Amino acid sequence: MPDTLSGIAASPGLGVGPAFVVRPPDLGFETRGGQDPVAERVRLNAALAASRAEIEHVRERVRAHLGDEEAAIFDAHLLLLTDPELETAIEAGLRDGLNAEAALVGASDTFIAMFERLEDAYLRERAADLRDVRNRVLAHLLGRPPADLAALSAPAVIVAHDLAPSDTAQLDRSLVRGIVTAVGGRTSHSAIMARALGIPAVVGVGEALSTVPSGAVLLVDGDAGRVTVNPDAGEVAAAETWMRRAKEERTRLTALVGRAGRTADGVRVELAANIGSPADLGLALENGAEGIGLYRTEFLYLGRDTLPGEEEQYGAYRTVLEGMAGRPVVIRTLDVGGDKALPTLNLPPEENPFLGLRAIRLCLARPDLFRVQLRALLRASVHGDLRVMFPMIATVQEFRQARALLDEERARLTAQGVPVADHIQVGMMVEIPAAAVLARQFAREVDFFSIGSNDLIGYTLAADRLNEQVANLYQPLNPAILALIAQTCAGAAAEGRWVGVCGEMAADPLALPLLVGLGVTELSMSAPALLPRREQVLALDAGKARELAAQALTFDTAQEVEAAVRAAFPELHSLDARRLEPHA
């Protein structure tokens, strides 16, 4: 009977192929004392120079295939090669007479352990960056070349304890059927790169992965986080059927690219994409994005030793605006702090970071940081239809303060003769229940609302969707959530403002009729969801959706709401049944 390994769903899709097990080079060495520090420094410098040349080569390859944002990973690696604190620690080891290998590993492991103790998952996984750099330098010291994934010559599933960013960068997308790693999470570089390349991936499988031999057939389910070892003929056939139908479905849906989102009875519903970097633009446009409904700018800031300057930010925003060629681009200002800490800010730890100094609160507390981003946004505004959005607004005063800073920077740039677009829509996220309750008052201040459904649900129902013990309480269709969305839409309509949704609800086929029925006119989601949801919008009767939404607001439970949606729109079963379950 086939073995099934469970891990973290990191990149969607199914893939079948023989395992290509990546064996890292043997980096074992003997620690020796009484060495000549000068001679060891010469050896180390040579290894550092060779490593720098390799990293620069990989960076340029990634830039050519994936874009500047993914290539920026390797800028961080280059910085690690010259990190002053790490350099000081290595130098101390050399002065104590250690050989270069021992000095390098001893110093690096101290910093790796420090990263791994951090609470923030994104920053904790940055330990992989330092480990990658350390192993590269160590391999050069030992004269043992690293694993060469570029040597892959036939279709296969890549299996590894972990894949360093530089490993993933070597992958030939046309040959890789899937990626499976023993460690990592959704924010690890393996996962990020797999999604950018469109390769199904499961990470965090654990030590059980070490039992998988090279050549074993693997079925990778990147949606469910499962890997089947040596699946039987029926499972392979089901997977191949799914992949064939998915390809056919993709071909069929591609005909919808270019069609405006409009319901069967003529209600306009814009379908936009969520992105994290300019590298995501290609996939968004391939899937017919009518705009960018959420550009998460925090990825410019995370996983690095220095804050991005005005020029770097301006370049990223300009690239996205020009790439969208006049289509609307909603750029969310910095949404970090608390659980997504920036080490460069030296923020004190908080007992409850989700209710702490984060997002707009952090930006207002650090106007020096905020003004740099606002200036970059304003300068980029002349290159497209920019819309600025402030996250985690709880009070009208917060919005006014943020808007005032934006206006001040506009006036300053204008006085300096720097061109800025005449009109830039300025809106806010509705993530905190207070914002929905006071939607009418906020609507007098803003140009638009974008409902961040993930946080709105979490804050309203006091439930963490990642906590298995309370995940059942995280209910997108709970009548309380629908009531807050209805209140937001009513307040916006009274003042002539528009409302979008940029959380996972936007891509949920069950939620879509309710959102349209409540008055949402923009849905922003991950690019692969755009075409299926566009098809659903084109077939939707908005009048019927309004009747359903009004009825849903009278129900007591999420279960009643779901039953009513399915009864009103029986076609949802076929719309959402495109994914075969090869393990069923």
XYZ file of C-alpha atoms in Angstrom:
584
model
C 0.000 0.000 0.000
C 1.412 3.438 -0.863
C 2.810 5.587 1.939
C 1.349 9.048 2.394
C 3.488 11.794 3.905
C 1.894 14.930 5.321
C 3.367 18.402 5.317
C 2.498 22.031 4.667
C 0.719 22.990 1.447
C 3.195 25.507 0.059
C 2.419 25.866 -3.652
C -0.807 24.631 -5.300
C -1.281 21.972 -7.938
C -0.584 18.285 -8.532
C 2.603 16.758 -9.855
C 3.764 13.183 -10.524
C 7.293 12.037 -11.214
C 10.316 10.078 -9.998
C 12.102 11.429 -6.936
C 15.308 13.332 -7.626
C 16.871 13.250 -4.154
C 19.239 16.132 -3.542
C 22.245 14.964 -1.562
C 24.055 17.921 -0.027
C 27.858 17.772 -0.097
C 29.640 16.308 2.912
C 30.588 19.382 4.899
C 32.187 17.526 7.777
C 35.548 18.860 8.918
C 38.015 18.576 11.760
C 38.258 21.448 14.207
C 41.902 22.330 14.645
C 43.535 24.765 17.009
C 46.926 26.434 16.927
C 46.497 27.608 13.330
C 48.132 30.654 11.775
C 45.396 33.359 11.767
C 46.885 35.088 8.732
C 46.984 31.915 6.639
C 43.453 30.966 7.678
C 42.239 34.468 6.843
C 43.706 34.099 3.336
C 41.838 30.790 2.897
C 38.615 32.322 4.180
C 38.922 35.375 1.936
C 39.326 33.143 -1.116
C 36.215 31.150 -0.160
C 34.263 34.359 0.437
C 35.289 35.739 -2.963
C 34.266 32.532 -4.744
C 30.959 32.513 -2.876
C 30.287 36.133 -3.785
C 30.865 35.393 -7.477
C 28.481 32.416 -7.338
C 25.757 34.369 -5.542
C 26.009 37.253 -8.011
C 25.675 34.778 -10.896
C 22.589 33.164 -9.350
C 21.093 36.578 -8.604
C 21.323 37.644 -12.231
C 19.809 34.354 -13.386
C 16.862 34.832 -11.023
C 16.442 38.462 -12.067
C 16.223 37.405 -15.702
C 13.636 34.677 -15.053
C 11.618 35.908 -12.063
C 12.236 39.620 -11.603
C 13.928 42.064 -9.251
C 11.979 41.211 -6.113
C 12.896 37.511 -6.120
C 16.476 38.456 -7.031
C 16.591 40.682 -3.943
C 16.848 37.498 -1.854
C 20.414 37.216 -3.054
C 21.195 40.816 -2.204
C 20.495 39.751 1.382
C 22.936 36.853 0.920
C 25.623 39.213 -0.318
C 25.061 41.419 2.719
C 25.530 38.415 4.993
C 28.963 37.816 3.466
C 30.060 41.201 4.810
C 27.895 41.439 7.937
C 30.071 43.279 10.496
C 28.793 41.354 13.533
C 29.327 38.007 11.845
C 32.738 39.151 10.620
C 33.736 40.169 14.154
C 32.702 36.775 15.529
C 34.639 34.903 12.821
C 37.714 37.062 13.363
C 37.630 36.256 17.078
C 37.738 32.549 16.248
C 40.673 33.026 13.898
C 42.573 35.004 16.532
C 42.018 32.121 18.943
C 43.862 29.873 16.494
C 40.883 28.043 15.025
C 40.978 26.872 11.435
C 38.786 28.874 9.047
C 36.110 26.155 8.897
C 35.632 26.079 12.674
C 35.666 29.871 13.003
C 33.058 30.237 10.244
C 30.708 27.546 11.536
C 31.026 28.559 15.185
C 30.159 32.185 14.476
C 27.413 31.395 11.953
C 25.703 28.832 14.158
C 25.437 31.357 16.982
C 23.490 33.725 14.732
C 21.431 30.904 13.191
C 20.337 29.826 16.672
C 19.402 33.420 17.455
C 17.184 33.635 14.346
C 15.536 30.304 15.131
C 14.504 31.544 18.585
C 12.552 34.490 17.155
C 8.763 34.305 17.443
C 8.040 35.756 14.011
C 7.789 32.890 11.510
C 9.080 34.914 8.561
C 12.167 36.107 10.417
C 12.725 32.701 12.023
C 12.941 31.153 8.585
C 15.630 33.655 7.628
C 17.982 31.336 9.481
C 17.891 29.382 6.211
C 19.537 32.328 4.442
C 22.490 32.348 6.812
C 22.758 28.560 6.715
C 22.815 28.697 2.895
C 25.589 31.292 2.876
C 27.565 29.428 5.554
C 27.358 26.138 3.665
C 28.390 27.768 0.404
C 31.500 29.310 1.964
C 32.261 26.089 3.847
C 32.004 24.022 0.649
C 34.603 26.269 -0.966
C 36.897 25.981 2.060
C 36.648 22.189 1.851
C 36.885 22.047 -1.937
C 33.565 20.205 -2.199
C 31.198 21.624 -4.843
C 27.547 22.104 -3.843
C 24.731 20.023 -5.331
C 24.088 21.071 -8.924
C 20.336 21.092 -9.572
C 21.020 22.550 -12.999
C 22.170 19.022 -13.934
C 18.557 17.782 -13.842
C 17.873 16.444 -17.338
C 14.527 14.605 -17.090
C 11.147 15.314 -15.467
C 11.287 14.679 -11.713
C 10.085 15.666 -8.263
C 12.829 17.404 -6.276
C 13.261 15.914 -2.784
C 15.531 17.579 -0.239
C 15.934 18.197 3.473
C 15.682 21.848 2.508
C 16.250 23.855 -0.630
C 18.277 26.987 -0.300
C 17.192 29.959 -2.424
C 20.217 29.400 -4.607
C 19.148 25.782 -5.145
C 15.638 26.761 -6.190
C 17.003 29.369 -8.568
C 18.735 26.645 -10.581
C 15.546 24.687 -11.234
C 14.380 24.169 -14.797
C 10.652 24.846 -14.548
C 9.919 22.641 -17.559
C 11.392 19.572 -15.837
C 10.374 19.982 -12.195
C 7.064 18.253 -11.466
C 7.057 19.107 -7.779
C 9.135 20.058 -4.752
C 9.107 18.266 -1.391
C 11.240 19.304 1.585
C 11.599 18.000 5.123
C 11.645 21.463 6.679
C 10.244 24.921 5.909
C 6.927 26.757 5.968
C 4.741 28.804 3.632
C 7.037 31.817 4.047
C 10.273 29.889 3.492
C 12.161 30.733 0.321
C 11.480 27.266 -1.087
C 7.751 27.951 -0.860
C 7.974 31.515 -2.173
C 10.070 30.491 -5.163
C 7.887 27.446 -5.903
C 4.810 29.665 -6.065
C 6.638 32.161 -8.272
C 7.627 29.329 -10.625
C 4.194 27.680 -10.525
C 5.573 24.374 -9.207
C 3.451 22.261 -6.801
C 5.215 22.042 -3.444
C 4.831 20.450 -0.014
C 7.251 21.504 2.722
C 7.766 20.602 6.379
C 7.266 16.867 5.769
C 9.749 15.938 8.501
C 12.287 13.175 8.870
C 9.993 10.637 7.186
C 11.166 12.156 3.909
C 14.638 10.696 4.458
C 13.224 7.221 3.730
C 12.235 8.177 0.175
C 14.723 6.646 -2.285
C 15.827 8.213 -5.538
C 13.598 7.086 -8.380
C 10.534 6.367 -6.245
C 7.407 7.718 -7.934
C 5.895 10.610 -5.977
C 2.475 12.205 -6.262
C 2.717 15.746 -4.872
C -0.518 17.437 -3.814
C 0.380 21.077 -3.219
C -3.181 21.984 -2.243
C -3.667 19.375 0.480
C -0.055 19.213 1.684
C 0.265 15.496 0.906
C 2.866 13.361 -0.836
C 2.073 9.795 -1.899
C 5.093 7.510 -2.304
C 4.735 4.952 -5.103
C 1.031 5.625 -5.689
C -0.972 2.819 -7.223
C -2.122 2.902 -10.815
C -5.533 4.243 -9.865
C -4.082 7.191 -7.980
C -1.707 8.052 -10.794
C -4.529 7.788 -13.311
C -6.739 10.056 -11.184
C -3.934 12.597 -10.856
C -3.198 12.507 -14.567
C -6.897 12.925 -15.284
C -7.009 15.927 -12.973
C -3.940 17.467 -14.593
C -5.337 16.899 -18.072
C -8.695 18.376 -17.127
C -7.008 21.249 -15.328
C -5.099 22.016 -18.516
C -8.296 21.802 -20.567
C -10.118 23.935 -18.026
C -7.318 26.461 -18.117
C -7.539 26.599 -21.913
C -11.306 27.065 -21.755
C -11.146 29.776 -19.108
C -8.371 31.627 -20.919
C -11.026 32.734 -23.400
C -12.400 34.920 -20.597
C -9.212 37.003 -20.377
C -10.057 40.517 -21.472
C -13.746 40.289 -20.601
C -14.855 42.829 -18.022
C -16.312 41.442 -14.834
C -20.042 42.035 -15.152
C -22.936 39.969 -13.860
C -25.537 38.494 -16.196
C -27.868 41.382 -15.319
C -25.242 44.069 -15.880
C -23.726 44.849 -12.466
C -20.025 45.732 -12.742
C -17.722 43.678 -10.495
C -14.025 44.355 -11.027
C -11.769 41.305 -10.655
C -8.300 42.252 -9.449
C -5.197 40.437 -8.223
C -3.293 40.421 -4.952
C 0.478 40.655 -5.408
C 3.548 40.841 -3.206
C 6.104 42.043 -5.726
C 6.518 43.197 -9.339
C 7.458 39.609 -10.201
C 3.820 38.622 -9.619
C 2.556 40.885 -12.414
C 3.025 38.354 -15.195
C 0.789 35.766 -13.556
C -1.812 38.417 -12.722
C -2.018 39.603 -16.323
C -2.026 36.044 -17.699
C -5.141 35.456 -15.614
C -6.895 38.592 -16.799
C -6.516 40.854 -13.765
C -8.437 44.082 -14.317
C -6.282 45.765 -11.721
C -4.210 45.175 -8.627
C -6.513 45.217 -5.626
C -3.740 44.689 -3.082
C -0.014 45.243 -3.440
C 1.547 44.115 -0.157
C 4.524 46.424 0.261
C 5.862 44.726 3.399
C 7.855 42.293 1.270
C 10.113 45.220 0.392
C 11.004 45.511 4.068
C 11.145 41.975 5.456
C 14.129 39.649 5.531
C 16.821 42.293 5.179
C 19.281 44.208 7.328
C 18.415 47.703 6.122
C 15.224 49.574 5.353
C 14.417 50.131 1.661
C 15.168 53.677 0.596
C 12.926 56.020 -1.347
C 14.541 55.213 -4.696
C 14.212 51.449 -4.266
C 10.559 51.773 -3.295
C 9.842 54.215 -6.111
C 11.336 51.752 -8.589
C 9.165 48.876 -7.355
C 5.947 50.922 -7.376
C 6.711 52.409 -10.782
C 7.333 48.940 -12.229
C 3.918 47.735 -11.065
C 2.068 50.852 -12.221
C 3.695 50.798 -15.654
C 3.147 47.056 -15.945
C -0.580 47.496 -15.342
C -0.741 50.069 -18.158
C -3.390 52.368 -16.729
C -5.353 49.739 -14.834
C -5.974 50.617 -11.166
C -3.301 49.622 -8.654
C -4.143 49.680 -4.937
C -0.925 49.838 -2.932
C -1.203 49.143 0.785
C 1.214 51.079 2.939
C 3.560 49.230 5.268
C 1.732 46.522 7.221
C 4.317 45.185 9.671
C 5.047 45.380 13.365
C 4.068 43.185 16.240
C 4.096 39.645 14.850
C 5.953 40.732 11.682
C 8.755 42.629 13.349
C 11.425 44.600 11.540
C 14.717 43.966 13.374
C 16.108 47.281 12.148
C 13.466 49.146 14.191
C 14.368 47.457 17.499
C 10.739 47.374 18.602
C 10.104 45.982 22.102
C 8.323 42.609 22.295
C 4.575 42.737 22.888
C 2.387 40.310 24.825
C -0.318 40.456 22.152
C 1.187 41.707 18.898
C -2.072 41.365 16.958
C -3.504 44.101 19.173
C -0.281 46.063 19.329
C 1.913 48.500 17.424
C 1.528 47.395 13.842
C 0.485 48.628 10.398
C -0.768 52.246 10.441
C -0.091 52.493 14.173
C 3.580 51.802 13.607
C 3.717 54.191 10.659
C 2.158 57.024 12.659
C 4.547 56.315 15.530
C 7.474 56.433 13.074
C 6.611 59.224 10.613
C 10.233 59.266 9.416
C 9.737 55.723 8.114
C 6.252 56.460 6.772
C 7.202 59.634 4.921
C 9.826 57.792 2.861
C 7.178 55.382 1.588
C 4.632 58.134 0.964
C 7.134 60.133 -1.096
C 7.981 57.064 -3.181
C 4.281 56.397 -3.781
C 3.542 59.982 -4.751
C 6.454 60.105 -7.183
C 5.318 56.825 -8.766
C 1.739 58.078 -9.141
C 2.463 59.719 -12.505
C 3.137 56.276 -14.012
C -0.370 54.865 -13.663
C -3.642 54.799 -11.752
C -2.331 54.704 -8.179
C -4.646 54.207 -5.226
C -3.132 54.410 -1.741
C -4.576 52.293 1.063
C -3.897 52.537 4.799
C -4.114 49.254 6.794
C -5.603 48.520 10.218
C -7.464 51.805 10.640
C -9.549 51.791 13.831
C -10.433 55.471 14.285
C -11.274 58.400 12.042
C -8.443 60.317 13.685
C -5.905 57.711 12.512
C -7.044 58.065 8.930
C -6.898 61.854 9.140
C -3.364 61.730 10.537
C -2.185 59.400 7.780
C -3.910 61.470 5.101
C -2.326 64.650 6.506
C 1.159 63.151 6.193
C 0.404 62.167 2.597
C -0.814 65.693 1.839
C 2.280 67.218 3.455
C 4.599 65.101 1.324
C 2.596 65.964 -1.789
C 3.001 69.685 -1.023
C 6.717 69.239 -0.389
C 7.287 67.384 -3.665
C 5.234 69.918 -5.608
C 7.291 72.748 -4.116
C 10.428 70.928 -5.269
C 9.061 70.671 -8.805
C 8.598 66.902 -8.633
C 5.546 65.781 -10.668
C 2.707 64.073 -8.802
C -0.611 62.838 -10.227
C -3.428 65.377 -9.892
C -5.810 62.931 -8.247
C -4.929 59.842 -6.234
C -7.675 57.854 -4.570
C -6.922 57.296 -0.878
C -8.717 54.534 0.987
C -8.469 52.227 3.961
C -8.666 48.594 4.934
C -11.701 47.474 6.896
C -10.156 44.840 9.155
C -11.247 46.023 12.593
C -14.955 45.805 13.491
C -14.917 49.443 14.640
C -14.185 50.521 11.070
C -17.244 48.682 9.774
C -19.485 50.014 12.542
C -18.468 53.602 11.710
C -18.385 53.070 7.943
C -20.667 56.044 7.238
C -18.370 58.403 9.149
C -15.259 56.951 7.501
C -16.916 57.179 4.071
C -16.969 60.970 4.402
C -13.151 60.876 4.614
C -12.069 58.114 2.232
C -12.341 57.409 -1.488
C -12.842 53.662 -1.028
C -12.889 50.743 1.386
C -11.164 47.387 0.948
C -12.334 44.717 3.347
C -9.503 42.568 4.670
C -11.732 39.613 5.404
C -9.048 37.436 7.016
C -8.390 39.858 9.873
C -11.985 41.082 10.045
C -13.140 37.513 10.695
C -10.351 36.872 13.190
C -10.937 40.064 15.171
C -14.730 39.743 15.109
C -14.937 36.082 16.131
C -11.746 36.159 18.251
C -10.477 33.054 16.464
C -7.105 32.256 14.919
C -7.660 30.235 11.747
C -4.238 28.597 12.195
C -5.096 27.356 15.698
C -6.681 23.931 15.229
C -8.448 24.160 18.589
C -10.527 27.187 17.561
C -10.341 27.033 13.760
C -13.972 25.887 13.678
C -14.939 29.349 14.955
C -13.222 31.072 12.032
C -16.359 31.340 9.869
C -16.381 33.594 6.790
C -20.128 33.047 6.343
C -21.031 33.832 9.949
C -23.984 36.272 9.954
C -21.975 38.657 12.155
C -19.326 38.953 9.437
C -21.961 39.469 6.760
C -23.604 42.164 8.913
C -20.318 44.080 9.185
C -19.778 43.838 5.424
C -23.352 45.025 4.856
C -22.772 47.963 7.199
C -19.575 48.861 5.346
C -21.288 48.740 1.949
C -24.264 50.780 3.172
C -22.028 53.468 4.643
C -19.966 53.614 1.460
C -23.021 53.795 -0.806
C -24.483 56.664 1.207
C -21.403 58.746 0.382
C -20.805 57.456 -3.150
C -17.749 55.331 -2.313
C -16.839 51.891 -3.621
C -16.058 48.751 -1.625
C -13.684 45.912 -2.456
C -12.673 42.710 -0.695
C -9.054 41.556 -0.745
C -9.054 38.662 1.736
C -9.639 34.991 1.022
C -13.414 35.516 0.965
C -12.992 37.248 -2.394
C -11.969 33.950 -4.013
C -14.511 31.796 -2.169
C -17.228 30.675 -4.630
C -19.737 30.348 -1.786
C -19.053 33.862 -0.514
C -19.038 35.549 -3.922
C -22.848 35.780 -4.438
C -23.215 37.163 -0.909
C -20.505 39.782 -1.404
C -22.000 40.972 -4.682
C -25.451 40.924 -3.125
C -24.252 43.063 -0.212
C -22.814 45.685 -2.565
C -19.146 44.792 -3.058
C -17.983 45.928 -6.518
C -14.331 44.805 -6.514
C -12.915 41.386 -5.666
C -9.152 40.976 -5.344
C -7.591 37.538 -5.038
C -4.596 35.386 -5.931
C -4.090 35.270 -9.686
C -4.975 31.574 -10.241
C -8.464 32.162 -8.790
C -9.330 35.014 -11.166
C -10.630 33.117 -14.177
C -12.881 30.672 -12.275
C -14.378 33.563 -10.308
C -14.765 35.639 -13.484
C -16.808 32.835 -15.005
C -18.945 32.774 -11.870
C -19.504 36.541 -11.956
C -20.487 36.504 -15.630
C -23.173 33.908 -14.915
C -24.408 35.503 -11.684
C -27.835 37.112 -11.319
C -27.050 40.086 -9.058
C -30.723 40.642 -8.268
C -31.005 37.103 -6.973
C -27.752 37.618 -5.052
C -29.208 40.694 -3.324
C -32.257 38.718 -2.232
C -30.020 35.946 -0.908
C -27.801 38.413 0.990
C -30.803 40.038 2.652
C -32.041 36.620 3.717
C -28.599 35.576 4.994
C -28.513 38.549 7.370
C -31.531 37.093 9.191
C -29.923 33.712 9.879
C -28.361 32.599 13.161
C -25.466 30.427 11.976
C -22.869 30.106 9.237
C -24.233 26.650 8.462
C -27.657 28.108 7.655
C -26.044 30.691 5.392
C -24.064 28.074 3.472
C -27.134 25.900 3.003
C -29.083 28.868 1.635
C -26.305 29.776 -0.809
C -26.112 26.221 -2.117
C -29.883 26.042 -2.455
C -30.075 29.361 -4.308
C -27.132 28.597 -6.606
C -26.982 24.818 -7.184
C -24.537 25.428 -10.022
C -21.879 26.190 -7.385
C -21.278 22.473 -7.023
C -20.099 22.169 -10.610
C -18.247 25.490 -10.498
C -16.205 24.385 -7.503
C -15.818 20.701 -8.341
C -12.943 21.050 -10.791
C -10.376 19.560 -8.441
C -10.286 15.780 -8.371
C -9.103 14.193 -5.151
C -6.526 11.629 -6.255
C -6.304 10.225 -2.740
C -10.026 9.667 -2.307
